[in-house]
């Protein structure tokens, strides 16, 4: 596979890294130590069966974000809807940024900023549509995206400096 531009190469690397990180976060451990996960054994079997679909959902979400790329990427990632997104990115005070979010799956999630004056609280539907929010940093920012009860799938996000 060849890439004709650095942007395409970076996008490909971001997708590959997200898939690897998501897979490493969801894979089990066979080291014999007690697990901190309190789910019953049946749930872990169901999780294994859904891993390929999580990989596919992550790829779809990353592709949707790549299609709307604008500005210089500052930070990006992908998480399961059930885990949500909770980040305190290192952004320059006075800088203007665009947050791009896409949820692929079912249900919805809720985007919130702290401090609240940074951006608008927004519902993110898990229908593959990209939600964008432009914001200017005046203080350190925390971005949270929490899945609504019963929502499933993957949320991918990217912060671009504009």
PDB file of C-alpha atoms in Angstrom:
ATOM      1  CA  UNK A   1       0.000   0.000   0.000  1.00  0.00           C
ATOM      2  CA  UNK A   2       1.458   3.388  -0.924  1.00  0.00           C
ATOM      3  CA  UNK A   3       0.432   6.807   0.299  1.00  0.00           C
ATOM      4  CA  UNK A   4       0.684   9.824  -1.972  1.00  0.00           C
ATOM      5  CA  UNK A   5       0.899  12.427   0.790  1.00  0.00           C
ATOM      6  CA  UNK A   6       2.088  12.770   4.381  1.00  0.00           C
ATOM      7  CA  UNK A   7      -1.526  13.444   5.428  1.00  0.00           C
ATOM      8  CA  UNK A   8      -2.702  10.117   3.971  1.00  0.00           C
ATOM      9  CA  UNK A   9       0.224   8.343   5.627  1.00  0.00           C
ATOM     10  CA  UNK A  10      -0.586   9.934   9.011  1.00  0.00           C
ATOM     11  CA  UNK A  11      -4.268   9.056   8.650  1.00  0.00           C
ATOM     12  CA  UNK A  12      -3.327   5.447   7.912  1.00  0.00           C
ATOM     13  CA  UNK A  13      -1.016   5.370  10.931  1.00  0.00           C
ATOM     14  CA  UNK A  14      -3.738   6.859  13.145  1.00  0.00           C
ATOM     15  CA  UNK A  15      -6.222   4.187  12.047  1.00  0.00           C
ATOM     16  CA  UNK A  16      -3.704   1.396  12.597  1.00  0.00           C
ATOM     17  CA  UNK A  17      -2.671   2.749  16.007  1.00  0.00           C
ATOM     18  CA  UNK A  18      -6.293   3.124  17.113  1.00  0.00           C
ATOM     19  CA  UNK A  19      -7.089  -0.443  16.115  1.00  0.00           C
ATOM     20  CA  UNK A  20      -4.039  -1.774  17.978  1.00  0.00           C
ATOM     21  CA  UNK A  21      -4.796   0.316  21.080  1.00  0.00           C
ATOM     22  CA  UNK A  22      -8.458  -0.680  21.116  1.00  0.00           C
ATOM     23  CA  UNK A  23      -7.548  -4.348  20.713  1.00  0.00           C
ATOM     24  CA  UNK A  24      -4.962  -4.154  23.514  1.00  0.00           C
ATOM     25  CA  UNK A  25      -7.440  -2.438  25.836  1.00  0.00           C
ATOM     26  CA  UNK A  26     -10.112  -5.077  25.285  1.00  0.00           C
ATOM     27  CA  UNK A  27      -8.016  -8.250  25.189  1.00  0.00           C
ATOM     28  CA  UNK A  28      -7.915 -10.525  28.220  1.00  0.00           C
ATOM     29  CA  UNK A  29      -4.905 -11.490  30.275  1.00  0.00           C
ATOM     30  CA  UNK A  30      -3.757 -15.057  30.800  1.00  0.00           C
ATOM     31  CA  UNK A  31      -1.082 -14.247  33.372  1.00  0.00           C
ATOM     32  CA  UNK A  32      -2.907 -16.119  36.148  1.00  0.00           C
ATOM     33  CA  UNK A  33      -3.489 -13.012  38.278  1.00  0.00           C
ATOM     34  CA  UNK A  34      -6.907 -12.118  39.593  1.00  0.00           C
ATOM     35  CA  UNK A  35      -8.828  -9.893  37.277  1.00  0.00           C
ATOM     36  CA  UNK A  36     -10.249  -6.558  38.433  1.00  0.00           C
ATOM     37  CA  UNK A  37     -13.130  -7.098  36.008  1.00  0.00           C
ATOM     38  CA  UNK A  38     -16.187  -8.168  37.967  1.00  0.00           C
ATOM     39  CA  UNK A  39     -18.231  -9.370  35.006  1.00  0.00           C
ATOM     40  CA  UNK A  40     -19.394 -12.993  34.976  1.00  0.00           C
ATOM     41  CA  UNK A  41     -17.531 -15.506  32.774  1.00  0.00           C
ATOM     42  CA  UNK A  42     -20.378 -15.533  30.237  1.00  0.00           C
ATOM     43  CA  UNK A  43     -19.814 -11.814  29.570  1.00  0.00           C
ATOM     44  CA  UNK A  44     -16.157 -12.342  28.681  1.00  0.00           C
ATOM     45  CA  UNK A  45     -17.162 -14.994  26.134  1.00  0.00           C
ATOM     46  CA  UNK A  46     -19.654 -12.561  24.607  1.00  0.00           C
ATOM     47  CA  UNK A  47     -16.956  -9.876  24.520  1.00  0.00           C
ATOM     48  CA  UNK A  48     -14.648 -12.162  22.538  1.00  0.00           C
ATOM     49  CA  UNK A  49     -17.408 -12.750  19.997  1.00  0.00           C
ATOM     50  CA  UNK A  50     -17.871  -8.979  19.518  1.00  0.00           C
ATOM     51  CA  UNK A  51     -14.185  -8.039  19.135  1.00  0.00           C
ATOM     52  CA  UNK A  52     -14.153  -8.371  15.317  1.00  0.00           C
ATOM     53  CA  UNK A  53     -17.220  -6.120  15.115  1.00  0.00           C
ATOM     54  CA  UNK A  54     -15.539  -3.574  17.420  1.00  0.00           C
ATOM     55  CA  UNK A  55     -12.557  -3.566  15.088  1.00  0.00           C
ATOM     56  CA  UNK A  56     -14.849  -2.993  12.110  1.00  0.00           C
ATOM     57  CA  UNK A  57     -16.738  -0.226  13.939  1.00  0.00           C
ATOM     58  CA  UNK A  58     -13.445   1.455  14.842  1.00  0.00           C
ATOM     59  CA  UNK A  59     -12.312   1.363  11.215  1.00  0.00           C
ATOM     60  CA  UNK A  60     -15.644   2.874  10.076  1.00  0.00           C
ATOM     61  CA  UNK A  61     -15.436   5.631  12.694  1.00  0.00           C
ATOM     62  CA  UNK A  62     -11.811   6.469  11.809  1.00  0.00           C
ATOM     63  CA  UNK A  63     -12.688   6.591   8.095  1.00  0.00           C
ATOM     64  CA  UNK A  64     -15.521   9.035   8.793  1.00  0.00           C
ATOM     65  CA  UNK A  65     -13.141  11.308  10.733  1.00  0.00           C
ATOM     66  CA  UNK A  66     -10.496  11.145   8.003  1.00  0.00           C
ATOM     67  CA  UNK A  67     -13.090  12.377   5.492  1.00  0.00           C
ATOM     68  CA  UNK A  68     -13.632  15.626   7.475  1.00  0.00           C
ATOM     69  CA  UNK A  69     -10.035  16.312   8.518  1.00  0.00           C
ATOM     70  CA  UNK A  70      -9.379  20.039   8.825  1.00  0.00           C
ATOM     71  CA  UNK A  71      -6.380  21.660  10.432  1.00  0.00           C
ATOM     72  CA  UNK A  72      -3.400  20.132  12.195  1.00  0.00           C
ATOM     73  CA  UNK A  73      -4.219  17.091  14.351  1.00  0.00           C
ATOM     74  CA  UNK A  74      -3.423  17.664  18.024  1.00  0.00           C
ATOM     75  CA  UNK A  75      -4.911  14.579  19.665  1.00  0.00           C
ATOM     76  CA  UNK A  76      -7.099  11.651  18.587  1.00  0.00           C
ATOM     77  CA  UNK A  77      -8.431   8.331  19.771  1.00  0.00           C
ATOM     78  CA  UNK A  78     -11.184   5.740  19.706  1.00  0.00           C
ATOM     79  CA  UNK A  79     -13.033   4.177  22.630  1.00  0.00           C
ATOM     80  CA  UNK A  80     -15.927   1.850  23.218  1.00  0.00           C
ATOM     81  CA  UNK A  81     -19.149   3.784  23.858  1.00  0.00           C
ATOM     82  CA  UNK A  82     -19.489   2.037  27.215  1.00  0.00           C
ATOM     83  CA  UNK A  83     -16.055   3.400  28.268  1.00  0.00           C
ATOM     84  CA  UNK A  84     -16.613   6.897  26.900  1.00  0.00           C
ATOM     85  CA  UNK A  85     -13.984   9.541  26.261  1.00  0.00           C
ATOM     86  CA  UNK A  86     -12.376  11.391  29.146  1.00  0.00           C
ATOM     87  CA  UNK A  87      -9.428  13.570  28.152  1.00  0.00           C
ATOM     88  CA  UNK A  88      -7.632  16.666  29.313  1.00  0.00           C
ATOM     89  CA  UNK A  89      -5.691  17.553  26.173  1.00  0.00           C
ATOM     90  CA  UNK A  90      -2.636  19.808  26.259  1.00  0.00           C
ATOM     91  CA  UNK A  91      -3.911  22.774  24.261  1.00  0.00           C
ATOM     92  CA  UNK A  92      -2.458  26.259  23.899  1.00  0.00           C
ATOM     93  CA  UNK A  93      -4.275  28.978  25.818  1.00  0.00           C
ATOM     94  CA  UNK A  94      -5.920  31.317  23.304  1.00  0.00           C
ATOM     95  CA  UNK A  95      -5.756  28.626  20.601  1.00  0.00           C
ATOM     96  CA  UNK A  96      -8.768  27.743  18.472  1.00  0.00           C
ATOM     97  CA  UNK A  97      -9.558  24.084  17.884  1.00  0.00           C
ATOM     98  CA  UNK A  98     -12.138  21.847  16.244  1.00  0.00           C
ATOM     99  CA  UNK A  99     -13.335  18.677  17.949  1.00  0.00           C
ATOM    100  CA  UNK A 100     -14.607  16.040  15.517  1.00  0.00           C
ATOM    101  CA  UNK A 101     -16.595  13.128  16.955  1.00  0.00           C
ATOM    102  CA  UNK A 102     -18.254  10.154  15.327  1.00  0.00           C
ATOM    103  CA  UNK A 103     -20.114   7.314  17.011  1.00  0.00           C
ATOM    104  CA  UNK A 104     -20.728   4.083  15.122  1.00  0.00           C
ATOM    105  CA  UNK A 105     -23.133   1.605  16.690  1.00  0.00           C
ATOM    106  CA  UNK A 106     -26.503   2.108  18.345  1.00  0.00           C
ATOM    107  CA  UNK A 107     -27.877   4.670  20.762  1.00  0.00           C
ATOM    108  CA  UNK A 108     -26.140   7.961  21.493  1.00  0.00           C
ATOM    109  CA  UNK A 109     -23.585   9.699  23.674  1.00  0.00           C
ATOM    110  CA  UNK A 110     -23.368  13.089  25.363  1.00  0.00           C
ATOM    111  CA  UNK A 111     -20.467  15.534  24.833  1.00  0.00           C
ATOM    112  CA  UNK A 112     -19.605  17.921  27.679  1.00  0.00           C
ATOM    113  CA  UNK A 113     -16.790  20.400  28.243  1.00  0.00           C
ATOM    114  CA  UNK A 114     -15.287  21.565  31.526  1.00  0.00           C
ATOM    115  CA  UNK A 115     -15.381  24.481  31.990  1.00  0.00           C
ATOM    116  CA  UNK A 116     -18.842  24.500  30.427  1.00  0.00           C
ATOM    117  CA  UNK A 117     -18.175  27.870  28.758  1.00  0.00           C
ATOM    118  CA  UNK A 118     -15.591  26.203  26.476  1.00  0.00           C
ATOM    119  CA  UNK A 119     -18.165  24.482  24.255  1.00  0.00           C
ATOM    120  CA  UNK A 120     -21.761  23.425  23.897  1.00  0.00           C
ATOM    121  CA  UNK A 121     -23.128  20.270  25.492  1.00  0.00           C
ATOM    122  CA  UNK A 122     -24.140  18.148  22.495  1.00  0.00           C
ATOM    123  CA  UNK A 123     -25.854  14.838  21.821  1.00  0.00           C
ATOM    124  CA  UNK A 124     -23.775  12.544  19.576  1.00  0.00           C
ATOM    125  CA  UNK A 125     -25.950   9.980  17.741  1.00  0.00           C
ATOM    126  CA  UNK A 126     -24.335   6.598  17.029  1.00  0.00           C
ATOM    127  CA  UNK A 127     -25.381   6.747  13.356  1.00  0.00           C
ATOM    128  CA  UNK A 128     -21.968   7.460  11.769  1.00  0.00           C
ATOM    129  CA  UNK A 129     -22.644  11.186  11.438  1.00  0.00           C
ATOM    130  CA  UNK A 130     -19.751  13.469  12.360  1.00  0.00           C
ATOM    131  CA  UNK A 131     -20.378  16.012  15.113  1.00  0.00           C
ATOM    132  CA  UNK A 132     -18.042  19.009  15.045  1.00  0.00           C
ATOM    133  CA  UNK A 133     -17.516  21.670  17.650  1.00  0.00           C
ATOM    134  CA  UNK A 134     -15.192  24.651  17.368  1.00  0.00           C
ATOM    135  CA  UNK A 135     -13.821  26.065  20.610  1.00  0.00           C
ATOM    136  CA  UNK A 136     -11.209  28.481  21.944  1.00  0.00           C
ATOM    137  CA  UNK A 137      -9.148  27.595  25.002  1.00  0.00           C
ATOM    138  CA  UNK A 138      -9.079  30.097  27.866  1.00  0.00           C
ATOM    139  CA  UNK A 139      -8.266  27.632  30.680  1.00  0.00           C
ATOM    140  CA  UNK A 140      -7.278  23.963  30.826  1.00  0.00           C
ATOM    141  CA  UNK A 141     -10.070  21.931  29.219  1.00  0.00           C
ATOM    142  CA  UNK A 142     -11.602  18.560  29.994  1.00  0.00           C
ATOM    143  CA  UNK A 143     -13.662  16.807  27.330  1.00  0.00           C
ATOM    144  CA  UNK A 144     -16.049  14.011  28.290  1.00  0.00           C
ATOM    145  CA  UNK A 145     -18.251  11.913  26.039  1.00  0.00           C
ATOM    146  CA  UNK A 146     -20.459   9.447  27.898  1.00  0.00           C
ATOM    147  CA  UNK A 147     -22.659   6.829  26.249  1.00  0.00           C
ATOM    148  CA  UNK A 148     -26.375   6.863  27.012  1.00  0.00           C
ATOM    149  CA  UNK A 149     -27.742   3.825  28.851  1.00  0.00           C
ATOM    150  CA  UNK A 150     -27.883   0.826  26.508  1.00  0.00           C
ATOM    151  CA  UNK A 151     -25.744   2.458  23.792  1.00  0.00           C
ATOM    152  CA  UNK A 152     -23.100   0.295  22.113  1.00  0.00           C
ATOM    153  CA  UNK A 153     -20.379   0.739  19.523  1.00  0.00           C
ATOM    154  CA  UNK A 154     -17.280   2.872  19.131  1.00  0.00           C
ATOM    155  CA  UNK A 155     -16.655   6.611  19.459  1.00  0.00           C
ATOM    156  CA  UNK A 156     -13.716   8.055  17.506  1.00  0.00           C
ATOM    157  CA  UNK A 157     -12.540  11.616  18.053  1.00  0.00           C
ATOM    158  CA  UNK A 158      -9.921  14.041  16.872  1.00  0.00           C
ATOM    159  CA  UNK A 159      -8.924  17.544  17.949  1.00  0.00           C
ATOM    160  CA  UNK A 160      -7.495  19.736  15.170  1.00  0.00           C
ATOM    161  CA  UNK A 161      -5.772  23.097  15.644  1.00  0.00           C
ATOM    162  CA  UNK A 162      -7.320  25.603  13.233  1.00  0.00           C
TER     163      UNK A 162
END
